[in-house]
Each structure stands twice: as C-alpha cells, then as structure tokens.
Amino acid sequence: SRAPDAIRQAPNYVPYTLSSYDWDLDGYLLDGRDITVVDCGNVSAELNDPQEHYRRAEQAARKILSAGATLITLGGDHGIPIPVMRALEREEPITLVHIDAHIDWRDEINGVREGYSSPIRRASEMDWFGHIVQIGIRAPGSARAEEVQDARNYGADIITAYEMHEIGMAAVLERIPNGGPYYLTIDADGLDPTIMPGVMAQAPARGSSGLTPPPSCTSSTNIRVFGSTIWWSRPRARRCASSRANCNLVVSIAIRIR
C-alpha cells in the first residue's frame, strides 16, 4: 500500500505540531508528557504471498509491543489490522473500539478469510478481545443479515452514525467500558467522505453524516491504549491532499490518547 508514505507526506506534518496549541486536540500534541515518537518504517510486502506479508507484520508488531511501546499502524487494505491484533495476545482482556462505516464481520469473501470485510470477525475469535464497540456504522456494505446477527450475538455494541449524531459523542463514550486496556482500529471510510474522500468505499449517510476527527479527542486522558490501526486509505483516490491531511489529524489524535 502507498497509504503510509502518503500520510507521512501530508502537508501539515511539520515540526510546529509539537510546539503550537492545537485546537483539534484542545492542547499540545504530546500534552507536555515525555513521549518519543519513532517511525519504524514499512513492513515489506510479498506480492506473491500475502500471508507472508501478514506474518512479517505480526512479527514486527510483537517486537514493538514487547518493548513497551504503543503501536500506531498505518495501512492499506482490510488485512492490515488482523496480524496486529494477533500480536496483542495477552491474558488481560482488551476492549476493541472500531470506527468504520461497515461492521466487517464477514467470515470470508471469495475464499479469503483474512482480508476484505473480515477484521472484526477475526478479532472476535481471539481470546484476548472482550467487549467490542463499533462506531459510525452506516450505508450498505458487504454485511448480510447473518453477519449483523453474528455481531449482535457476540455482544458487539453497534452505534450507527445516525445514533451517534443523535445522542452525542459524550453518550457514546459512556458506552465504552471503563478501565481498558483498549485497542482502537479506524477504517478511514468511517470518517465522513467530505473530509476523507481518498478511500476505497465511500459511505455517504442518508440524512446524516459520517464521523469527523475532533469528537474523538474528548476521550484523551486517563485511559490505557495498547495501540491503534488506521487503514483502508487509498492515496490515489479522490482529492488525496484532503485525505492525507485528515489521516494525519487522526494519527495526531492516536498519539495524544496514548
């Protein structure tokens, strides 16, 4: 995927983000804390064997997590979050917070079980994930009635974009269990297509809108986050500069809630 490098090249990725007051974050990026941000580069792809790519990604994620770091992963397709979530294996149950336009509970599509529309289904099969909260769901996707029922049977708390706008972000945050730890996974199409057009599956909402980055900042202190994944960004898609800039804002939020 070209997405990670495109996000790095976003026009607002400049040193003053560390020293200037950020109104989207209501403060400074690192909030005065002693935090070192390290760009670990890309995991090289194996075009003839996607599974090898995933094995490399899991190995890299495990190494970073074992150092006690908080991992922020930038990726392309739906296969990206799955090896990272495997690398989170531990005894302590993790609350999965998923921002997306789609629920991603397909078991397989065209025989592929670790790719398009399956990340949350795979997470539900991992013993170290407990409560799942899915925020921003809207529009048609690949899910059928049976996937929706499977998600509900698991106990996933599905909060549609319409419900979120109706009840407000504060009420949404109240539905996320206290205490953590948390893993935040963000499909870029969960954000409104007016600010995140560069995705594979734009999801305009009927009579409402998708999510925008700033509300996520309201939960930025006193929480324990193991990591986050930002994926499904398509750098060559529509109005890419806007998409890169807003991906960069989401990365900033992920750093802030560390």
CSV table of C-alpha atoms in Angstrom, one decimal:
chain,number,residue,atom,x,y,z
A,1,SER,CA,0.0,0.0,0.0
A,2,ARG,CA,1.1,3.5,-0.7
A,3,ALA,CA,-1.0,4.9,2.0
A,4,PRO,CA,1.6,5.0,4.8
A,5,ASP,CA,4.0,7.1,2.8
A,6,ALA,CA,1.2,9.3,1.5
A,7,ILE,CA,0.1,10.0,5.1
A,8,ARG,CA,3.7,10.8,6.0
A,9,GLN,CA,3.8,13.4,3.2
A,10,ALA,CA,0.7,15.2,4.4
A,11,PRO,CA,1.1,18.9,4.2
A,12,ASN,CA,0.6,19.6,7.9
A,13,TYR,CA,3.1,17.0,9.1
A,14,VAL,CA,5.6,19.7,10.2
A,15,PRO,CA,7.6,20.4,13.4
A,16,TYR,CA,5.3,23.1,14.7
A,17,THR,CA,2.7,20.5,15.5
A,18,LEU,CA,4.8,19.8,18.6
A,19,SER,CA,5.1,23.4,19.8
A,20,SER,CA,1.8,25.0,18.8
A,21,TYR,CA,-1.5,24.8,20.5
A,22,ASP,CA,-3.8,22.5,18.5
A,23,TRP,CA,-7.5,23.4,18.6
A,24,ASP,CA,-8.5,20.0,17.3
A,25,LEU,CA,-6.8,18.4,20.4
A,26,ASP,CA,-7.5,21.3,22.8
A,27,GLY,CA,-3.9,21.4,23.7
A,28,TYR,CA,-0.4,20.3,22.6
A,29,LEU,CA,0.1,17.1,20.7
A,30,LEU,CA,2.2,15.4,23.4
A,31,ASP,CA,0.4,17.2,26.2
A,32,GLY,CA,3.6,18.0,28.0
A,33,ARG,CA,4.4,14.4,28.5
A,34,ASP,CA,7.8,12.7,27.9
A,35,ILE,CA,6.9,10.7,24.8
A,36,THR,CA,9.2,9.8,22.0
A,37,VAL,CA,7.5,9.1,18.6
A,38,VAL,CA,9.5,6.7,16.4
A,39,ASP,CA,8.8,6.0,12.7
A,40,CYS,CA,9.7,2.3,12.4
A,41,GLY,CA,9.2,2.3,8.6
A,42,ASN,CA,7.2,0.0,6.4
A,43,VAL,CA,6.8,-3.8,6.6
A,44,SER,CA,7.9,-5.0,3.2
A,45,ALA,CA,5.2,-6.7,1.1
A,46,GLU,CA,5.4,-10.1,-0.5
A,47,LEU,CA,3.3,-9.7,-3.6
A,48,ASN,CA,3.2,-13.4,-4.4
A,49,ASP,CA,2.3,-14.4,-0.9
A,50,PRO,CA,0.0,-12.1,1.2
A,51,GLN,CA,0.2,-14.4,4.2
A,52,GLU,CA,4.0,-13.9,4.3
A,53,HIS,CA,3.3,-10.1,4.5
A,54,TYR,CA,1.0,-10.7,7.4
A,55,ARG,CA,3.5,-12.9,9.2
A,56,ARG,CA,6.1,-10.1,8.8
A,57,ALA,CA,3.6,-7.5,10.1
A,58,GLU,CA,2.7,-9.6,13.1
A,59,GLN,CA,6.4,-10.2,13.9
A,60,ALA,CA,7.2,-6.5,13.7
A,61,ALA,CA,4.2,-5.6,15.8
A,62,ARG,CA,5.1,-8.2,18.5
A,63,LYS,CA,8.7,-6.8,18.6
A,64,ILE,CA,7.5,-3.2,19.1
A,65,LEU,CA,4.8,-4.1,21.7
A,66,SER,CA,7.3,-6.2,23.6
A,67,ALA,CA,9.4,-3.0,24.1
A,68,GLY,CA,6.5,-1.5,26.0
A,69,ALA,CA,5.7,0.9,23.2
A,70,THR,CA,2.2,1.9,22.0
A,71,LEU,CA,1.9,0.8,18.4
A,72,ILE,CA,0.2,3.1,15.8
A,73,THR,CA,-0.1,1.2,12.5
A,74,LEU,CA,-0.9,2.8,9.1
A,75,GLY,CA,-2.1,0.5,6.4
A,76,GLY,CA,-4.0,-0.1,3.2
A,77,ASP,CA,-6.4,-3.0,3.0
A,78,HIS,CA,-8.6,-4.9,5.4
A,79,GLY,CA,-5.8,-7.5,6.0
A,80,ILE,CA,-3.7,-4.9,7.9
A,81,PRO,CA,-5.4,-4.9,11.3
A,82,ILE,CA,-5.5,-8.7,11.7
A,83,PRO,CA,-1.8,-9.5,12.2
A,84,VAL,CA,-1.5,-6.5,14.5
A,85,MET,CA,-4.5,-7.7,16.6
A,86,ARG,CA,-2.8,-11.2,16.8
A,87,ALA,CA,0.3,-9.5,18.1
A,88,LEU,CA,-1.7,-8.1,21.0
A,89,GLU,CA,-2.1,-11.6,22.5
A,90,ARG,CA,-2.1,-11.4,26.3
A,91,GLU,CA,-4.0,-12.7,29.4
A,92,GLU,CA,-5.8,-9.3,30.1
A,93,PRO,CA,-8.9,-8.8,28.0
A,94,ILE,CA,-8.8,-5.9,25.6
A,95,THR,CA,-11.7,-3.7,24.7
A,96,LEU,CA,-11.8,-3.2,20.9
A,97,VAL,CA,-13.1,0.2,19.7
A,98,HIS,CA,-13.8,0.1,16.0
A,99,ILE,CA,-14.6,3.2,13.9
A,100,ASP,CA,-15.9,2.4,10.5
A,101,ALA,CA,-18.8,2.8,8.1
A,102,HIS,CA,-19.1,-1.0,8.0
A,103,ILE,CA,-19.2,-3.8,10.6
A,104,ASP,CA,-16.6,-6.1,8.9
A,105,TRP,CA,-18.0,-9.4,10.3
A,106,ARG,CA,-17.8,-11.4,7.1
A,107,ASP,CA,-16.2,-14.8,7.6
A,108,GLU,CA,-14.8,-14.9,4.1
A,109,ILE,CA,-15.2,-13.3,0.7
A,110,ASN,CA,-14.1,-15.3,-2.4
A,111,GLY,CA,-12.4,-17.8,0.0
A,112,VAL,CA,-10.2,-15.1,1.6
A,113,ARG,CA,-10.7,-15.1,5.4
A,114,GLU,CA,-8.1,-12.5,6.3
A,115,GLY,CA,-8.9,-9.6,4.1
A,116,TYR,CA,-11.9,-7.6,2.9
A,117,SER,CA,-14.6,-7.2,5.5
A,118,SER,CA,-13.3,-9.7,8.0
A,119,PRO,CA,-11.1,-7.9,10.6
A,120,ILE,CA,-13.7,-7.7,13.3
A,121,ARG,CA,-14.9,-11.3,12.8
A,122,ARG,CA,-11.3,-12.4,13.2
A,123,ALA,CA,-10.9,-10.2,16.3
A,124,SER,CA,-14.0,-11.8,17.8
A,125,GLU,CA,-12.2,-15.2,17.6
A,126,MET,CA,-9.2,-14.0,19.5
A,127,ASP,CA,-9.4,-14.8,23.2
A,128,TRP,CA,-7.8,-11.6,24.3
A,129,PHE,CA,-10.5,-9.4,22.9
A,130,GLY,CA,-13.6,-8.9,25.1
A,131,HIS,CA,-16.1,-6.1,24.6
A,132,ILE,CA,-16.3,-4.7,21.0
A,133,VAL,CA,-17.7,-1.2,20.4
A,134,GLN,CA,-18.4,-0.3,16.7
A,135,ILE,CA,-19.0,3.4,16.0
A,136,GLY,CA,-20.1,5.2,12.8
A,137,ILE,CA,-21.8,2.3,11.1
A,138,ARG,CA,-23.9,3.4,8.1
A,139,ALA,CA,-24.7,2.8,4.4
A,140,PRO,CA,-24.7,-0.5,2.6
A,141,GLY,CA,-21.6,-2.7,2.7
A,142,SER,CA,-20.7,-6.4,2.4
A,143,ALA,CA,-22.5,-7.4,5.5
A,144,ARG,CA,-25.7,-9.5,5.2
A,145,ALA,CA,-28.4,-10.2,7.8
A,146,GLU,CA,-26.4,-13.2,9.1
A,147,GLU,CA,-23.3,-11.1,9.8
A,148,VAL,CA,-25.3,-8.5,11.6
A,149,GLN,CA,-26.9,-11.2,13.8
A,150,ASP,CA,-23.5,-12.8,14.5
A,151,ALA,CA,-22.2,-9.4,15.7
A,152,ARG,CA,-25.2,-8.9,17.9
A,153,ASN,CA,-25.0,-12.5,19.2
A,154,TYR,CA,-21.3,-11.8,20.2
A,155,GLY,CA,-22.5,-8.8,22.1
A,156,ALA,CA,-20.9,-6.1,19.9
A,157,ASP,CA,-22.3,-2.7,20.7
A,158,ILE,CA,-23.1,-1.3,17.2
A,159,ILE,CA,-23.5,2.5,17.3
A,160,THR,CA,-24.7,3.8,13.9
A,161,ALA,CA,-23.6,7.2,12.6
A,162,TYR,CA,-27.3,8.3,13.0
A,163,GLU,CA,-27.4,7.3,16.6
A,164,MET,CA,-24.1,8.9,17.4
A,165,HIS,CA,-25.2,12.2,16.0
A,166,GLU,CA,-28.5,11.9,17.9
A,167,ILE,CA,-27.1,11.1,21.3
A,168,GLY,CA,-23.7,12.9,21.0
A,169,MET,CA,-20.1,11.7,21.5
A,170,ALA,CA,-20.3,12.0,25.3
A,171,ALA,CA,-23.0,9.4,25.4
A,172,VAL,CA,-21.1,7.2,23.0
A,173,LEU,CA,-18.0,7.3,25.3
A,174,GLU,CA,-20.2,6.3,28.2
A,175,ARG,CA,-20.9,3.0,26.4
A,176,ILE,CA,-17.2,2.1,26.2
A,177,PRO,CA,-16.3,0.1,29.3
A,178,ASN,CA,-14.1,2.0,31.8
A,179,GLY,CA,-10.6,0.9,32.7
A,180,GLY,CA,-9.3,-0.5,29.5
A,181,PRO,CA,-7.0,-1.6,28.1
A,182,TYR,CA,-8.2,-0.5,24.7
A,183,TYR,CA,-7.3,-1.1,21.1
A,184,LEU,CA,-8.5,1.5,18.6
A,185,THR,CA,-8.9,0.5,15.0
A,186,ILE,CA,-10.0,3.0,12.4
A,187,ASP,CA,-11.2,2.3,8.9
A,188,ALA,CA,-10.7,5.6,7.0
A,189,ASP,CA,-14.1,5.3,5.4
A,190,GLY,CA,-15.7,5.7,8.9
A,191,LEU,CA,-14.9,9.3,8.5
A,192,ASP,CA,-17.2,11.5,6.5
A,193,PRO,CA,-16.4,11.3,2.8
A,194,THR,CA,-16.4,15.1,2.6
A,195,ILE,CA,-13.2,15.2,4.7
A,196,MET,CA,-11.9,11.7,3.8
A,197,PRO,CA,-12.6,11.1,0.2
A,198,GLY,CA,-9.5,9.0,-0.5
A,199,VAL,CA,-10.9,5.6,0.4
A,200,MET,CA,-11.9,2.5,-1.4
A,201,ALA,CA,-15.6,2.5,-0.2
A,202,GLN,CA,-17.0,6.0,0.4
A,203,ALA,CA,-20.1,5.8,2.6
A,204,PRO,CA,-22.3,8.9,2.4
A,205,ALA,CA,-25.0,8.6,5.1
A,206,ARG,CA,-28.7,9.2,4.3
A,207,GLY,CA,-29.9,12.3,6.1
A,208,SER,CA,-26.9,12.4,8.4
A,209,SER,CA,-23.1,12.3,8.0
A,210,GLY,CA,-20.1,10.2,8.9
A,211,LEU,CA,-17.7,10.9,11.7
A,212,THR,CA,-15.3,13.8,11.9
A,213,PRO,CA,-12.0,13.6,13.8
A,214,PRO,CA,-12.3,16.2,16.6
A,215,PRO,CA,-15.0,14.4,18.7
A,216,SER,CA,-12.5,11.6,19.2
A,217,CYS,CA,-10.4,14.0,21.2
A,218,THR,CA,-12.9,14.1,24.0
A,219,SER,CA,-11.5,10.9,25.5
A,220,SER,CA,-7.9,11.8,25.6
A,221,THR,CA,-6.8,11.3,29.2
A,222,ASN,CA,-6.6,8.7,31.9
A,223,ILE,CA,-7.0,5.7,29.6
A,224,ARG,CA,-4.7,2.9,28.6
A,225,VAL,CA,-4.4,2.2,24.9
A,226,PHE,CA,-2.1,-0.6,23.6
A,227,GLY,CA,-2.2,0.7,20.1
A,228,SER,CA,-4.3,1.7,17.1
A,229,THR,CA,-4.6,0.9,13.4
A,230,ILE,CA,-5.6,3.3,10.6
A,231,TRP,CA,-6.3,1.6,7.3
A,232,TRP,CA,-8.3,1.5,4.1
A,233,SER,CA,-6.8,4.7,2.9
A,234,ARG,CA,-6.3,5.0,-0.9
A,235,PRO,CA,-3.7,7.7,-1.7
A,236,ARG,CA,-4.6,7.9,-5.4
A,237,ALA,CA,-8.3,8.3,-4.8
A,238,ARG,CA,-10.3,11.5,-4.9
A,239,ARG,CA,-8.9,14.7,-3.5
A,240,CYS,CA,-6.0,12.9,-1.9
A,241,ALA,CA,-4.5,16.0,-0.2
A,242,SER,CA,-7.6,16.3,1.9
A,243,SER,CA,-7.5,12.7,2.8
A,244,ARG,CA,-3.8,12.7,3.7
A,245,ALA,CA,-4.2,15.8,5.9
A,246,ASN,CA,-7.1,14.3,7.8
A,247,CYS,CA,-5.4,10.9,8.2
A,248,ASN,CA,-2.6,13.0,9.7
A,249,LEU,CA,-5.1,14.5,12.1
A,250,VAL,CA,-6.3,11.1,13.1
A,251,VAL,CA,-2.7,10.0,13.7
A,252,SER,CA,-2.2,13.0,16.0
A,253,ILE,CA,-5.3,12.0,18.0
A,254,ALA,CA,-4.0,8.5,18.3
A,255,ILE,CA,-0.7,9.8,19.6
A,256,ARG,CA,-2.5,12.1,22.0
A,257,ILE,CA,-4.6,9.3,23.6
A,258,ARG,CA,-1.5,7.1,24.2
